[in-house]
Amino acid sequence: MNPRLPSKLPQVGTTIFTVMSKLAADCGAINLSQGFPDFSAPQHLFDLVTQHIAAGRNQYAPLPGVAPLREAIAEKVADLYRANYDVDQEITVTAGATQAIFTAIAACVRPGDEVIVFAPVYDSYVPGIELNGGKALYAHLQAPDYLPDWDEVASLITPKTRMIIINSPHNPSGAVWSAADLERLAALLRNTDIIVVSDEVYEHVVFDGMHHQSLAAHEELRQRSFVVSSFGKTYHITGWKIAYCLAPRELMQEFRKAHQFVVFVVNHPMQLALADFMREHPEFARGLAAFYQAKRDFFRNQLSGSRFELLPCRGTYFQLVHYGAISDEPDTVFAQRMTREHGVAVIPVSVFYPQGDDHRIVRFCFAKNEETLVAAGTRLRAV
Ligand code: PMP
Ligand code: GLN
């Protein structure tokens, strides 16, 4: 007899990123859907991995991550954000930001707890909350700027609020929060026990002279925050699934209790290689904003003369467009048709909303070689 298993996630199917990347591959379309670069990380980073493998660093890494990598992270964070995180107790290397965020939720959220998120919301947060018995409450980010309405956020706070999950620079909108946003957040959370998870995977991808406002840099918010970044985004290695989490000692203690049973430890030789590379090439991360700003501008230029209406893009490697001048189809249908008939795969933005709100907006990933963007541009101008 088959066991009966009521789903813990009845509303959830396969993630849109997997669905669209598969459809792109099946159709031979240019894949501007799932967010990943189609160019390589520096060869030197690969050589370093090979060296560490050859040197025999192939068994389990230490639980919090290898010391040289935690030291390199501490130095970077001190340098960029004037924040001192203790190398032994306040920094943990994780198997991607997804695992860091899930682990922070699992460590803190109990059945019945409420967690505030912002819609459009990155797709892993709410399943993470619900698997741990929590309930997501949604604040809304409105096009074209997708910035928080702090009065709405205030209205969502109840005695049951355990956590708020924030994400700047924001996927999918490319919105970037200001210092004033952080002040509003700090004021709202003052005198509460609410924990913050700050998803900062695009911390180095902020444009037009704006500065990333890390919670690590905010004296007050830092005390209640898990700050998450991802090497996948910074070093063009999304397939390595290595990231890190920063948090004050007491929070990190609870995080590690869960971390050790979710994943235990993270890929050893690649951590060592990243530690070497960070030390040898601090300029790499610092140059990322200019690198991606040039790609953003190049891609936006490709779309000029098309019928797509460009929304602002202040950070990340995603560009939103409104396609109302082309079609009135639902965005999921439009995304499929773009892939099958026009040969360019995109992400429909309705999938980032709990009720599937459809504003006829789709997301392009511009972390691509110029040839890819030119080829996509030719097809998109013909739509
Ligand atoms: N958060 C956001 C906002 C992301 O865009 C992504 C990946 N694109 C992640 C988390 C997950 O990062 P990782 O691949 O390191 O798990
Ligand atoms: N975060 C990436 C995106 O937004 C994809 C990561 C994934 O496929 N889970 O496209």
PDB file of C-alpha atoms in Angstrom, residues 82-241:
ATOM      1  CA  ARG A  82      33.213  49.159   9.155  1.00  0.00           C
ATOM      2  CA  ALA A  83      31.743  46.136  10.929  1.00  0.00           C
ATOM      3  CA  ASN A  84      33.682  43.777  13.159  1.00  0.00           C
ATOM      4  CA  TYR A  85      32.373  40.228  13.077  1.00  0.00           C
ATOM      5  CA  ASP A  86      34.235  37.674  15.176  1.00  0.00           C
ATOM      6  CA  VAL A  87      35.929  35.199  12.838  1.00  0.00           C
ATOM      7  CA  ASP A  88      35.257  32.183  15.068  1.00  0.00           C
ATOM      8  CA  GLN A  89      31.788  32.895  16.338  1.00  0.00           C
ATOM      9  CA  GLU A  90      29.960  35.250  14.006  1.00  0.00           C
ATOM     10  CA  ILE A  91      30.680  34.065  10.455  1.00  0.00           C
ATOM     11  CA  THR A  92      29.484  30.793   8.889  1.00  0.00           C
ATOM     12  CA  VAL A  93      30.106  29.560   5.354  1.00  0.00           C
ATOM     13  CA  THR A  94      26.988  27.995   3.809  1.00  0.00           C
ATOM     14  CA  ALA A  95      25.981  25.937   0.782  1.00  0.00           C
ATOM     15  CA  GLY A  96      24.575  28.934  -1.071  1.00  0.00           C
ATOM     16  CA  ALA A  97      22.453  31.808   0.157  1.00  0.00           C
ATOM     17  CA  THR A  98      19.377  29.601  -0.181  1.00  0.00           C
ATOM     18  CA  GLN A  99      20.667  27.319   2.557  1.00  0.00           C
ATOM     19  CA  ALA A 100      21.729  30.255   4.733  1.00  0.00           C
ATOM     20  CA  ILE A 101      18.268  31.819   4.510  1.00  0.00           C
ATOM     21  CA  PHE A 102      16.502  28.501   5.108  1.00  0.00           C
ATOM     22  CA  THR A 103      18.750  27.736   8.065  1.00  0.00           C
ATOM     23  CA  ALA A 104      18.180  31.162   9.651  1.00  0.00           C
ATOM     24  CA  ILE A 105      14.433  30.638   9.328  1.00  0.00           C
ATOM     25  CA  ALA A 106      14.625  27.072  10.682  1.00  0.00           C
ATOM     26  CA  ALA A 107      16.702  28.258  13.639  1.00  0.00           C
ATOM     27  CA  CYS A 108      14.270  31.035  14.627  1.00  0.00           C
ATOM     28  CA  VAL A 109      10.732  30.450  13.370  1.00  0.00           C
ATOM     29  CA  ARG A 110       8.289  28.307  15.350  1.00  0.00           C
ATOM     30  CA  PRO A 111       4.791  27.112  14.467  1.00  0.00           C
ATOM     31  CA  GLY A 112       2.419  30.066  14.666  1.00  0.00           C
ATOM     32  CA  ASP A 113       5.127  32.727  14.239  1.00  0.00           C
ATOM     33  CA  GLU A 114       4.619  35.441  11.634  1.00  0.00           C
ATOM     34  CA  VAL A 115       7.297  36.531   9.190  1.00  0.00           C
ATOM     35  CA  ILE A 116       7.022  39.719   7.120  1.00  0.00           C
ATOM     36  CA  VAL A 117       8.227  39.534   3.521  1.00  0.00           C
ATOM     37  CA  PHE A 118       7.986  41.938   0.581  1.00  0.00           C
ATOM     38  CA  ALA A 119       6.094  41.026  -2.598  1.00  0.00           C
ATOM     39  CA  PRO A 120       7.356  40.503  -5.247  1.00  0.00           C
ATOM     40  CA  VAL A 121       9.263  38.037  -3.075  1.00  0.00           C
ATOM     41  CA  TYR A 122      12.200  35.774  -3.967  1.00  0.00           C
ATOM     42  CA  ASP A 123      10.772  32.314  -4.354  1.00  0.00           C
ATOM     43  CA  SER A 124      12.596  30.424  -1.599  1.00  0.00           C
ATOM     44  CA  TYR A 125      11.536  32.547   1.397  1.00  0.00           C
ATOM     45  CA  VAL A 126       7.886  31.623   1.855  1.00  0.00           C
ATOM     46  CA  PRO A 127       8.313  27.839   1.460  1.00  0.00           C
ATOM     47  CA  GLY A 128      11.123  28.094   4.040  1.00  0.00           C
ATOM     48  CA  ILE A 129       8.784  29.900   6.425  1.00  0.00           C
ATOM     49  CA  GLU A 130       5.913  27.468   5.871  1.00  0.00           C
ATOM     50  CA  LEU A 131       8.025  24.310   6.189  1.00  0.00           C
ATOM     51  CA  ASN A 132       8.927  25.596   9.643  1.00  0.00           C
ATOM     52  CA  GLY A 133       5.309  26.228  10.631  1.00  0.00           C
ATOM     53  CA  GLY A 134       5.432  30.007  10.222  1.00  0.00           C
ATOM     54  CA  LYS A 135       3.040  32.283   8.397  1.00  0.00           C
ATOM     55  CA  ALA A 136       4.196  34.823   5.789  1.00  0.00           C
ATOM     56  CA  LEU A 137       2.622  38.302   5.858  1.00  0.00           C
ATOM     57  CA  TYR A 138       3.164  40.415   2.754  1.00  0.00           C
ATOM     58  CA  ALA A 139       4.166  44.045   2.417  1.00  0.00           C
ATOM     59  CA  HIS A 140       3.882  45.333  -1.147  1.00  0.00           C
ATOM     60  CA  LEU A 141       6.479  46.904  -3.404  1.00  0.00           C
ATOM     61  CA  GLN A 142       4.841  48.882  -6.212  1.00  0.00           C
ATOM     62  CA  ALA A 143       6.178  49.418  -9.734  1.00  0.00           C
ATOM     63  CA  PRO A 144       8.072  51.248 -11.028  1.00  0.00           C
ATOM     64  CA  ASP A 145      10.284  51.867  -7.971  1.00  0.00           C
ATOM     65  CA  TYR A 146       9.442  48.840  -5.805  1.00  0.00           C
ATOM     66  CA  LEU A 147      10.393  50.606  -2.569  1.00  0.00           C
ATOM     67  CA  PRO A 148       8.783  49.747   0.776  1.00  0.00           C
ATOM     68  CA  ASP A 149       5.778  51.576   2.181  1.00  0.00           C
ATOM     69  CA  TRP A 150       6.902  51.711   5.799  1.00  0.00           C
ATOM     70  CA  ASP A 151       3.431  52.535   7.116  1.00  0.00           C
ATOM     71  CA  GLU A 152       2.186  49.308   5.578  1.00  0.00           C
ATOM     72  CA  VAL A 153       5.103  47.399   7.117  1.00  0.00           C
ATOM     73  CA  ALA A 154       4.271  48.933  10.519  1.00  0.00           C
ATOM     74  CA  SER A 155       0.662  47.783  10.163  1.00  0.00           C
ATOM     75  CA  LEU A 156       1.797  44.167   9.694  1.00  0.00           C
ATOM     76  CA  ILE A 157       3.742  43.968  12.956  1.00  0.00           C
ATOM     77  CA  THR A 158       1.925  41.996  15.681  1.00  0.00           C
ATOM     78  CA  PRO A 159       3.026  40.299  18.913  1.00  0.00           C
ATOM     79  CA  LYS A 160       3.499  37.162  16.797  1.00  0.00           C
ATOM     80  CA  THR A 161       6.040  38.738  14.398  1.00  0.00           C
ATOM     81  CA  ARG A 162       9.251  36.747  14.752  1.00  0.00           C
ATOM     82  CA  MET A 163      11.142  37.868  11.687  1.00  0.00           C
ATOM     83  CA  ILE A 164      11.294  40.176   8.704  1.00  0.00           C
ATOM     84  CA  ILE A 165      13.120  39.131   5.530  1.00  0.00           C
ATOM     85  CA  ILE A 166      14.511  41.942   3.404  1.00  0.00           C
ATOM     86  CA  ASN A 167      16.387  41.933   0.101  1.00  0.00           C
ATOM     87  CA  SER A 168      18.311  44.891  -1.308  1.00  0.00           C
ATOM     88  CA  PRO A 169      19.411  45.060  -4.108  1.00  0.00           C
ATOM     89  CA  HIS A 170      16.117  43.396  -4.880  1.00  0.00           C
ATOM     90  CA  ASN A 171      15.399  40.414  -7.108  1.00  0.00           C
ATOM     91  CA  PRO A 172      13.376  40.688  -9.363  1.00  0.00           C
ATOM     92  CA  SER A 173      12.916  44.491  -9.423  1.00  0.00           C
ATOM     93  CA  GLY A 174      16.475  45.814  -9.178  1.00  0.00           C
ATOM     94  CA  ALA A 175      15.356  48.272  -6.468  1.00  0.00           C
ATOM     95  CA  VAL A 176      18.021  49.459  -4.019  1.00  0.00           C
ATOM     96  CA  TRP A 177      17.156  50.672  -0.516  1.00  0.00           C
ATOM     97  CA  SER A 178      18.478  53.965   0.830  1.00  0.00           C
ATOM     98  CA  ALA A 179      19.946  54.794   4.234  1.00  0.00           C
ATOM     99  CA  ALA A 180      16.556  56.345   5.059  1.00  0.00           C
ATOM    100  CA  ASP A 181      14.872  52.955   4.492  1.00  0.00           C
ATOM    101  CA  LEU A 182      17.205  51.379   7.022  1.00  0.00           C
ATOM    102  CA  GLU A 183      16.406  54.141   9.521  1.00  0.00           C
ATOM    103  CA  ARG A 184      12.690  53.473   9.116  1.00  0.00           C
ATOM    104  CA  LEU A 185      13.291  49.762   9.627  1.00  0.00           C
ATOM    105  CA  ALA A 186      15.432  50.391  12.698  1.00  0.00           C
ATOM    106  CA  ALA A 187      12.763  52.644  14.212  1.00  0.00           C
ATOM    107  CA  LEU A 188      10.038  50.050  13.612  1.00  0.00           C
ATOM    108  CA  LEU A 189      11.983  47.208  15.181  1.00  0.00           C
ATOM    109  CA  ARG A 190      13.314  49.156  18.172  1.00  0.00           C
ATOM    110  CA  ASN A 191      11.987  47.647  21.424  1.00  0.00           C
ATOM    111  CA  THR A 192      10.831  44.465  19.681  1.00  0.00           C
ATOM    112  CA  ASP A 193      12.395  40.990  19.505  1.00  0.00           C
ATOM    113  CA  ILE A 194      12.002  40.814  15.732  1.00  0.00           C
ATOM    114  CA  ILE A 195      14.914  39.192  13.904  1.00  0.00           C
ATOM    115  CA  VAL A 196      15.988  40.396  10.442  1.00  0.00           C
ATOM    116  CA  VAL A 197      17.227  38.184   7.640  1.00  0.00           C
ATOM    117  CA  SER A 198      18.923  40.473   5.123  1.00  0.00           C
ATOM    118  CA  ASP A 199      19.451  38.832   1.745  1.00  0.00           C
ATOM    119  CA  GLU A 200      22.352  40.829   0.287  1.00  0.00           C
ATOM    120  CA  VAL A 201      23.487  38.465  -2.460  1.00  0.00           C
ATOM    121  CA  TYR A 202      23.727  41.397  -4.910  1.00  0.00           C
ATOM    122  CA  GLU A 203      25.658  43.628  -2.471  1.00  0.00           C
ATOM    123  CA  HIS A 204      28.336  44.388  -5.097  1.00  0.00           C
ATOM    124  CA  VAL A 205      25.904  45.053  -7.942  1.00  0.00           C
ATOM    125  CA  VAL A 206      24.611  48.589  -7.291  1.00  0.00           C
ATOM    126  CA  PHE A 207      24.599  51.217 -10.045  1.00  0.00           C
ATOM    127  CA  ASP A 208      24.764  54.945 -10.785  1.00  0.00           C
ATOM    128  CA  GLY A 209      26.935  55.843  -7.820  1.00  0.00           C
ATOM    129  CA  MET A 210      24.451  54.517  -5.247  1.00  0.00           C
ATOM    130  CA  HIS A 211      25.853  52.650  -2.252  1.00  0.00           C
ATOM    131  CA  HIS A 212      24.718  49.301  -0.948  1.00  0.00           C
ATOM    132  CA  GLN A 213      23.210  49.756   2.516  1.00  0.00           C
ATOM    133  CA  SER A 214      24.313  46.622   4.305  1.00  0.00           C
ATOM    134  CA  LEU A 215      22.703  45.791   7.603  1.00  0.00           C
ATOM    135  CA  ALA A 216      26.216  44.901   8.705  1.00  0.00           C
ATOM    136  CA  ALA A 217      27.013  48.618   8.463  1.00  0.00           C
ATOM    137  CA  HIS A 218      24.100  49.646  10.688  1.00  0.00           C
ATOM    138  CA  GLU A 219      25.121  49.622  14.365  1.00  0.00           C
ATOM    139  CA  GLU A 220      21.629  49.040  15.669  1.00  0.00           C
ATOM    140  CA  LEU A 221      20.154  46.687  13.052  1.00  0.00           C
ATOM    141  CA  ARG A 222      23.288  44.542  12.956  1.00  0.00           C
ATOM    142  CA  GLN A 223      22.502  43.353  16.512  1.00  0.00           C
ATOM    143  CA  ARG A 224      19.317  41.602  15.372  1.00  0.00           C
ATOM    144  CA  SER A 225      20.292  40.516  11.861  1.00  0.00           C
ATOM    145  CA  PHE A 226      21.464  37.582   9.810  1.00  0.00           C
ATOM    146  CA  VAL A 227      23.274  39.124   6.838  1.00  0.00           C
ATOM    147  CA  VAL A 228      23.623  36.783   3.847  1.00  0.00           C
ATOM    148  CA  SER A 229      25.837  37.118   0.768  1.00  0.00           C
ATOM    149  CA  SER A 230      26.700  34.654  -2.014  1.00  0.00           C
ATOM    150  CA  PHE A 231      30.007  33.925  -3.733  1.00  0.00           C
ATOM    151  CA  GLY A 232      27.941  32.620  -6.650  1.00  0.00           C
ATOM    152  CA  LYS A 233      26.871  36.150  -7.588  1.00  0.00           C
ATOM    153  CA  THR A 234      30.143  37.903  -6.839  1.00  0.00           C
ATOM    154  CA  TYR A 235      32.548  35.536  -8.604  1.00  0.00           C
ATOM    155  CA  HIS A 236      30.354  34.238 -11.489  1.00  0.00           C
ATOM    156  CA  ILE A 237      30.169  30.744  -9.950  1.00  0.00           C
ATOM    157  CA  THR A 238      26.485  30.162  -9.189  1.00  0.00           C
ATOM    158  CA  GLY A 239      27.051  26.424  -9.686  1.00  0.00           C
ATOM    159  CA  TRP A 240      29.447  26.185  -6.735  1.00  0.00           C
ATOM    160  CA  LYS A 241      26.697  27.019  -4.229  1.00  0.00           C
TER     161      LYS A 241
END
